Coordinates of C-alpha atoms and ligand atoms in Angstrom, one line a residue:
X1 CA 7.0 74.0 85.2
X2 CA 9.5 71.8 82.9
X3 CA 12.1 74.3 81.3
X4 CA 11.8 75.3 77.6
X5 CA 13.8 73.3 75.7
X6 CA 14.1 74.8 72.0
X7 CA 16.4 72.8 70.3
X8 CA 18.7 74.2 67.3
X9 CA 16.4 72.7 64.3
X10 CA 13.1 74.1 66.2
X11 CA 14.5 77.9 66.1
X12 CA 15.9 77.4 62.4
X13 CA 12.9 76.1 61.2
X14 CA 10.6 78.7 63.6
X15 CA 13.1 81.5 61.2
X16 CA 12.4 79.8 58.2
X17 CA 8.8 80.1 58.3
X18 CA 8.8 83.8 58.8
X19 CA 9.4 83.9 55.0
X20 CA 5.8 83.1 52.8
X21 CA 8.3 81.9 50.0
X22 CA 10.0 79.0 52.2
X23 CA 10.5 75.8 50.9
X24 CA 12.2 74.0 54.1
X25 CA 15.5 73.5 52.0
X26 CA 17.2 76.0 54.2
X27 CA 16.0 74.6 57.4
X28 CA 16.9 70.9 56.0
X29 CA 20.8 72.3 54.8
X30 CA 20.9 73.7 58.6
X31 CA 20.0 70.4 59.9
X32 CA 22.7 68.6 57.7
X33 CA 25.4 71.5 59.1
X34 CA 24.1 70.9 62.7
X35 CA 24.8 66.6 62.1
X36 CA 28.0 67.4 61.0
X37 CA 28.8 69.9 64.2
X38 CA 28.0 66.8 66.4
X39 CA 29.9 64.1 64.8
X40 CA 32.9 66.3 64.8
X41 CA 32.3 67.5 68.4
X42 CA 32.7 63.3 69.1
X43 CA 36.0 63.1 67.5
X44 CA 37.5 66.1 69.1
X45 CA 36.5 64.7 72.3
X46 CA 38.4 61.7 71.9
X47 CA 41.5 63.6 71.1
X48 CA 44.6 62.1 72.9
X49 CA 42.8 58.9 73.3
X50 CA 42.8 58.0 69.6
X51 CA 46.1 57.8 67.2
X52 CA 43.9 59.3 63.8
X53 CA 42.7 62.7 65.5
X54 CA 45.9 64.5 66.8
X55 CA 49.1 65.1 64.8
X56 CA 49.7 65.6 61.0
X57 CA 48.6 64.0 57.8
X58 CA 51.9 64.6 56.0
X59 CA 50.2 66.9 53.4
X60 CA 50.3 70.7 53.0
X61 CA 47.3 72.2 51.9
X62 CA 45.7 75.3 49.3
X63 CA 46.9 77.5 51.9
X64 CA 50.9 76.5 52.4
X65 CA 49.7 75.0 55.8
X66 CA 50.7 71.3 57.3
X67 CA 47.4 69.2 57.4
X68 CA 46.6 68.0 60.5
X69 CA 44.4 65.0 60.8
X70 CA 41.4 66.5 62.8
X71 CA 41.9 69.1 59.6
X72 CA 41.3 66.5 56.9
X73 CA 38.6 64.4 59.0
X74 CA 36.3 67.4 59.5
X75 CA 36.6 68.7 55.6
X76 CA 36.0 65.2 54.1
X77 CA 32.8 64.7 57.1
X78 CA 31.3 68.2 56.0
X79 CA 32.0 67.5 52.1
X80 CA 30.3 64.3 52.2
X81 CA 27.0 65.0 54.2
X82 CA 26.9 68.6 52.3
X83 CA 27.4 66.9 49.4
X84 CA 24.8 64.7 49.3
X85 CA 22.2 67.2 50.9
X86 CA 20.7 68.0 47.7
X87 CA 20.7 71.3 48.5
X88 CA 24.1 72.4 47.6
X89 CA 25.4 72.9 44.1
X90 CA 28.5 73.3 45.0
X91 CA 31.5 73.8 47.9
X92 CA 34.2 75.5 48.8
X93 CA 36.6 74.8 51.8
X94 CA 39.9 75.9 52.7
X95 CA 41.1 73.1 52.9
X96 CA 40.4 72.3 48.9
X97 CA 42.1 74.1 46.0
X98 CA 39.0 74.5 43.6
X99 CA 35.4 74.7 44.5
X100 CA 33.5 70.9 45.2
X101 CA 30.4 69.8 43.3
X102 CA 28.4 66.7 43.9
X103 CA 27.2 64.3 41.8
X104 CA 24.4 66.2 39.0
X105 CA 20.8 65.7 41.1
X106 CA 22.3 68.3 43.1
X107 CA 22.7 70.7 40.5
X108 CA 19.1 71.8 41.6
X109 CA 20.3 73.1 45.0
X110 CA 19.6 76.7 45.5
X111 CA 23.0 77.5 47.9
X112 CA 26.6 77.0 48.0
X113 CA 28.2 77.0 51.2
X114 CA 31.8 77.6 51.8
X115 CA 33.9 76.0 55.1
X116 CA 36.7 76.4 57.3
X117 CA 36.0 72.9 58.8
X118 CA 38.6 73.1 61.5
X119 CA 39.8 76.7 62.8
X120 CA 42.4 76.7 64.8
X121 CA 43.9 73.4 64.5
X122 CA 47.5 74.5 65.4
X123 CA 45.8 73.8 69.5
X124 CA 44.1 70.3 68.6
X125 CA 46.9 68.3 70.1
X126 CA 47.1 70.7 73.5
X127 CA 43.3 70.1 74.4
X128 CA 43.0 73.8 73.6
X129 CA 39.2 75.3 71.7
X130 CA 39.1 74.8 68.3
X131 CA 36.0 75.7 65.9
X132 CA 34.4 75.3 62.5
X133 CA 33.0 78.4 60.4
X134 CA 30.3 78.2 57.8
X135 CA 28.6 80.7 55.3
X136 CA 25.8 80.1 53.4
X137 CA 25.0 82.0 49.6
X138 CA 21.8 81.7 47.8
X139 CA 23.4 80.9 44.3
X140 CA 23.2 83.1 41.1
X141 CA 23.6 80.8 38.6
X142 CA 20.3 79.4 37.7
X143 CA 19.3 76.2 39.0
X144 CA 20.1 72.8 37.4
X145 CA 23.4 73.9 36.3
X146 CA 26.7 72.7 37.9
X147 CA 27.6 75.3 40.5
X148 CA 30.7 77.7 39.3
X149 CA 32.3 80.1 40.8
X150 CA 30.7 82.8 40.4
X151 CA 27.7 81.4 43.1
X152 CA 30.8 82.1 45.6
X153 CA 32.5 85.1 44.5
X154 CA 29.8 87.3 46.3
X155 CA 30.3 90.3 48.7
X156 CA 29.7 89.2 52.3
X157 CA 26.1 91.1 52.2
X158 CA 24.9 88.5 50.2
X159 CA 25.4 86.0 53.0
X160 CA 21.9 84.3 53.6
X161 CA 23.5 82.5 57.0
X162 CA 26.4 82.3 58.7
X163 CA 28.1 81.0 61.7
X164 CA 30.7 78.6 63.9
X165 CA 30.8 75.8 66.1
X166 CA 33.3 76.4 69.3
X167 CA 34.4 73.3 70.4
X168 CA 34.9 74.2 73.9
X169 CA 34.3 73.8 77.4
X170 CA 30.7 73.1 76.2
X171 CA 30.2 72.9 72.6
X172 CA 28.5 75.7 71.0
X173 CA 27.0 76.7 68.0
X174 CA 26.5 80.1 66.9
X175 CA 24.4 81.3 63.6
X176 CA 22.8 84.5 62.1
X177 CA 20.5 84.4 59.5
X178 CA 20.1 88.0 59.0
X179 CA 17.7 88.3 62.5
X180 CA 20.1 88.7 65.4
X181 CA 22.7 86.3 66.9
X182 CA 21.5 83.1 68.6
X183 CA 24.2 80.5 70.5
X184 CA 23.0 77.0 71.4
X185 CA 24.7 74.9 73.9
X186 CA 25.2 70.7 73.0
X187 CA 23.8 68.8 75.5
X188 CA 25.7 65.3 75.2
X189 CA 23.0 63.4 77.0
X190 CA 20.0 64.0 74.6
X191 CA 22.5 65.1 71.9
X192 CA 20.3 68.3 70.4
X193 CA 21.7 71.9 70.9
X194 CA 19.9 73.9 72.7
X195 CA 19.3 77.6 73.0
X196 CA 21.5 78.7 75.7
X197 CA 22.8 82.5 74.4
X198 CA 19.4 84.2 72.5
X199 CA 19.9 87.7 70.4
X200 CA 23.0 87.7 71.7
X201 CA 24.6 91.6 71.9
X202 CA 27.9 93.0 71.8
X203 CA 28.2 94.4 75.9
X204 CA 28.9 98.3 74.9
X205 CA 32.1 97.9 76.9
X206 CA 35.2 96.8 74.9
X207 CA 37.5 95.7 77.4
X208 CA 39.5 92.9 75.4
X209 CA 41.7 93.4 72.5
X210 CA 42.9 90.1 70.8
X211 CA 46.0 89.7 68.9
X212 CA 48.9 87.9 68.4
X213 CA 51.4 90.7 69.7
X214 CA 54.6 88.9 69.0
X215 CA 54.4 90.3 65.2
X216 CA 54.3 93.9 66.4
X217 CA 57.7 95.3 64.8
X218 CA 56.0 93.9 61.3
X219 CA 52.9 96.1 62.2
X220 CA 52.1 99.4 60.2
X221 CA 52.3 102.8 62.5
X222 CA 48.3 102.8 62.5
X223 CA 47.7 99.6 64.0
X224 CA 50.8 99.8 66.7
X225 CA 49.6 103.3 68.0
X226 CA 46.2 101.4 68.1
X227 CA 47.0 99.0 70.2
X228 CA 49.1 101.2 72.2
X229 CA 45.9 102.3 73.0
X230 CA 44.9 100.1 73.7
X231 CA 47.4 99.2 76.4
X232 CA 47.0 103.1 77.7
X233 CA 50.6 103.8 76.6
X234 CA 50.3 107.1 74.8
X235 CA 48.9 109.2 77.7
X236 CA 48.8 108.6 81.2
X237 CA 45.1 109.6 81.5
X238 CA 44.5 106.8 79.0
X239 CA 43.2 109.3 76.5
X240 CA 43.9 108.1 72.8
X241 CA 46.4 110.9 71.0
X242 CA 43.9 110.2 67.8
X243 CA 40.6 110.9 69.7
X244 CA 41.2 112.2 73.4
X245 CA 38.6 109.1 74.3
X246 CA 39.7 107.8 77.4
X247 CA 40.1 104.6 78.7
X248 CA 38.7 103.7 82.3
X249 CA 42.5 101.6 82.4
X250 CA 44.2 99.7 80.1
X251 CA 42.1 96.5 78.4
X252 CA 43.0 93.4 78.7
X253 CA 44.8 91.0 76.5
X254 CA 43.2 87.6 75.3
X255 CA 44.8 85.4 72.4
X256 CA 44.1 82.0 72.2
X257 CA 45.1 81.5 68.8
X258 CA 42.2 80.0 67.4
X259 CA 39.9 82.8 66.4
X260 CA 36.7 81.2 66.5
X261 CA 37.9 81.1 70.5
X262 CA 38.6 84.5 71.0
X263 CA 36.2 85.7 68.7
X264 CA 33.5 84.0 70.7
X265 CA 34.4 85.4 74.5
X266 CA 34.7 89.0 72.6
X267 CA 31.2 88.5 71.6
X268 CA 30.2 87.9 75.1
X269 CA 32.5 89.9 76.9
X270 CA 32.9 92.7 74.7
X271 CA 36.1 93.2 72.7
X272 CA 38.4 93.5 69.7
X273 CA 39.7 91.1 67.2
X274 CA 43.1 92.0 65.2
X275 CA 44.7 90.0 62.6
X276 CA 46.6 92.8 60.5
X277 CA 48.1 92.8 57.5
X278 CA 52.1 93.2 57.6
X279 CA 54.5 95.3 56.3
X280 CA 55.9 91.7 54.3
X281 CA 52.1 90.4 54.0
X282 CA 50.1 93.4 53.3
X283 CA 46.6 90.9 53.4
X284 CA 47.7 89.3 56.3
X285 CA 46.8 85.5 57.4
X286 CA 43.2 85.4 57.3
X287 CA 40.9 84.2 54.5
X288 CA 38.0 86.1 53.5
X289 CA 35.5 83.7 52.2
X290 CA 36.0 81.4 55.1
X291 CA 36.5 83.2 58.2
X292 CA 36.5 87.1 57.4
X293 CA 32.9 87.2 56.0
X294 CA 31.0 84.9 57.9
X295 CA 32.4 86.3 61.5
X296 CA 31.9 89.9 60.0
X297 CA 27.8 88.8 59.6
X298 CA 27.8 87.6 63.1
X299 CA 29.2 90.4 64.8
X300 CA 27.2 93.4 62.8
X301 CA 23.9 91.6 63.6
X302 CA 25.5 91.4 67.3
X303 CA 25.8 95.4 67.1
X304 CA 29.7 95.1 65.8
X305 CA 31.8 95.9 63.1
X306 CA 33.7 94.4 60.7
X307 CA 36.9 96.1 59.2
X308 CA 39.7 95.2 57.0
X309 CA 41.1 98.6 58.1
X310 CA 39.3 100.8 55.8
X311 CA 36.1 99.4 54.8
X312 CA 33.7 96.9 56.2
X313 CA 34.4 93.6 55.3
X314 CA 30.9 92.4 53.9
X315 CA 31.3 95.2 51.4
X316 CA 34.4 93.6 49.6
X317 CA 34.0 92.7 46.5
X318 CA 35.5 88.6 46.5
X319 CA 38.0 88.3 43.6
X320 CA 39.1 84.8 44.1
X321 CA 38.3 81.9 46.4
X322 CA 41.2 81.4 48.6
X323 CA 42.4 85.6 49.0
X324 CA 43.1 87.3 52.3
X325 CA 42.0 89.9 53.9
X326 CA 43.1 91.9 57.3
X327 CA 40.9 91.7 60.0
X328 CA 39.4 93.6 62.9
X329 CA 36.1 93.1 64.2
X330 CA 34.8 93.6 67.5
X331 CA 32.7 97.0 69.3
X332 CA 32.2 99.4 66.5
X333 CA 33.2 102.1 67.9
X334 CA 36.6 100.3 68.1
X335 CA 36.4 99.2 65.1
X336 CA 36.2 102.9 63.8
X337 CA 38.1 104.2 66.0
X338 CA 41.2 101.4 64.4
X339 CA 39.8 102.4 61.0
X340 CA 40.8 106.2 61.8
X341 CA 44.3 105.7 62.8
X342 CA 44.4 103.6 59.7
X343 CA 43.7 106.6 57.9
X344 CA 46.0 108.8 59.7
X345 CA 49.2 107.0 59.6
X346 CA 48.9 104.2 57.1
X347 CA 47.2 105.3 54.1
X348 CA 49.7 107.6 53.3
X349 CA 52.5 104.7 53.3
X350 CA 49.7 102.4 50.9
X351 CA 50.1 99.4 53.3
X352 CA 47.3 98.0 54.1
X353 CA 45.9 95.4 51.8
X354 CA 43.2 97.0 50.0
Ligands
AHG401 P1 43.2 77.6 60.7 O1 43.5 76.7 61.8 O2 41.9 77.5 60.1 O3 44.3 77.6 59.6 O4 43.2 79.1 61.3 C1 44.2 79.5 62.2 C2 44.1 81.0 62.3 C3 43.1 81.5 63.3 O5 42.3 80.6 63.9 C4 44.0 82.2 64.3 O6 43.4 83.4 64.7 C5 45.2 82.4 63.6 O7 45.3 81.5 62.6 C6 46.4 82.4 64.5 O8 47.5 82.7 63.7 P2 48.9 83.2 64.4 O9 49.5 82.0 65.0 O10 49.7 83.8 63.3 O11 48.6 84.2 65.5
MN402 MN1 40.8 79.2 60.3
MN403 MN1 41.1 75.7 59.2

């Protein structure tokens, strides 16, 4: 028998139909998302063998950050195809300081969809994985105006879809739209993704924790005893001083440095995701519009959590476009587990960025 082949646009548009008010918009806005993922996947593949994908542009973006070209090639690509869709009122990326419209037949399109079009870009020029994030609102400004801001200043549960490309490996893409996790692998020879990972779930085991370790004298007490923990350093029988759960042995340490990466083999593998806030940067590094929200969608419908250290992420209430947010995500119990020596050690002190 010849294998099932279901592409990426075959399950989106197998999801839309399950809702009697479809109009195919969705399923054609996926399509436009899913273009873009391959065009990008092209130029990151010829990385080292052509001058305009590796090194910097010379500009510094919203964020403080250096652009890198890769950075600026995959925010213009998504802007422009997105732009033109007709089914977005308006954009918002990272890389841009105010929210992108198109020209006024789009003012009709029922979603906004907001972009981190290159995660991770600090590893383009070492060959290392690198990603894109998307998110996808319904808009609340009635359609046929100009999208404004308030179509993106939405708490995470409003997110209709969400997900990445990981440019890996393989590349892979990995959405939610509200009914489970599904990750589709890019064959090059046809050029369609195909369903490789379906209603992908969090293994119960959390045996990773991922986080960039050198900033641990800036951490607050919660967090550090955490990851102690994590590391079995506060008992020998591994049991955690907050708790008494115990740990089979110490979990393993995995930080690539581009989260969509190590977000992704957590999801697989089962595991935890830190980006704290600091004692200096109480919010941390981490934006929540573009990568907080979206990755917090994809892991609860994976059987996760999503945490800025005291509540879940998808219930924060967006204040402005470009804010951050601290970040852990991974097994929930871990999750909780994190959220309670929060509570214990750090609350008190009014660090965390809430
Ligand atoms: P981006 O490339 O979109 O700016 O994101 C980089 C982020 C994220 O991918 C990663 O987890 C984190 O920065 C790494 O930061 P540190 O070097 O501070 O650990
Ligand atoms: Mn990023
Ligand atoms: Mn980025």
């Amino acid at each position: 028998m010849a294998q099932e082949f279901i592409t990426i646009n075959r399950h989106i548009s197998i999801e839309g139909r399950r809702y009697p008010q479809a109009t195919g918009e969705f399923t054609s806005l996926m399509s436009e998302i899913v273009l873009t993922a391959k065009i990008i996947h092209r130029e990151v593949n010829k990385a080292g063998l052509v001058d305009e994908i590796t090194g910097f542009t010379g500009d510094v973006n919203v964020q403080g950050e250096e652009v890198r070209k890769l950075d600026q090639y995959a925010d213009d690509l998504f802007m422009h195809i997105l732009k033109y869709s007709g089914h977005v009122c308006a954009m918002a990326s990272e890389e841009a300081e105010d929210l992108v419209r198109g020209p006024t037949y789009v003012n009709s399109g029922k979603y906004v969809v907001l972009l981190d079009p290159l995660d991770g870009s600090s590893n383009i020029d070492a060959n290392v994985s690198i990603g894109s994030i998307f998110a996808i609102y319904r808009r609340v400004t009635p359609p046929g105006e100009p999208g404004a801001l308030e179509d993106f200043l939405q708490p995470g549960r409003n997110l209709i879809a969400a997900g990445y490309i990981l440019y890996g490996s393989s590349t892979v893409m990995v959405y939610t739209s509200g009914r489970g996790v599904h990750g589709f692998t890019l064959d090059p020879s046809i050029g369609n993704f195909i369903l490789s990972h379906s209603n992908i779930r969090l293994p119960e085991k959390c045996g990773i924790y991922s986080v960039n370790e050198s900033y641990t004298r800036d951490w607050t007490e919660g967090v550090r005893r955490y990851v102690e923990r994590c590391k079995c350093l506060e008992r020998d029988d591994c049991a955690s001083s907050f708790d008494g759960k115990t740990l089979e042995k110490p979990m393993s340490s995995r930080y690539i440095g581009s989260m969509v990466a190590d977000f992704h083999r957590n999801l697989l593998y089962g595991g935890i995701f830190l980006y704290p806030g600091t004692k200096k940067k109480p919010n941390g590094k981490l934006r929540l519009m573009y990568e907080a929200n979206p990755m917090a969608f994809v892991i609860e419908q994976a059987g996760g959590a999503a945490s800025n250290g005291v509540m879940d992420i998808l219930d924060v209430q967006p204040e402005e476009l470009h804010q951050r947010i601290p970040l852990f995500m991974g097994n929930r119990d871990e999750v909780e587990l994190l959220e309670n020596y929060i509570k214990q050690y750090d609350l008190k002190e009014e660090l965390v960025g809430v």
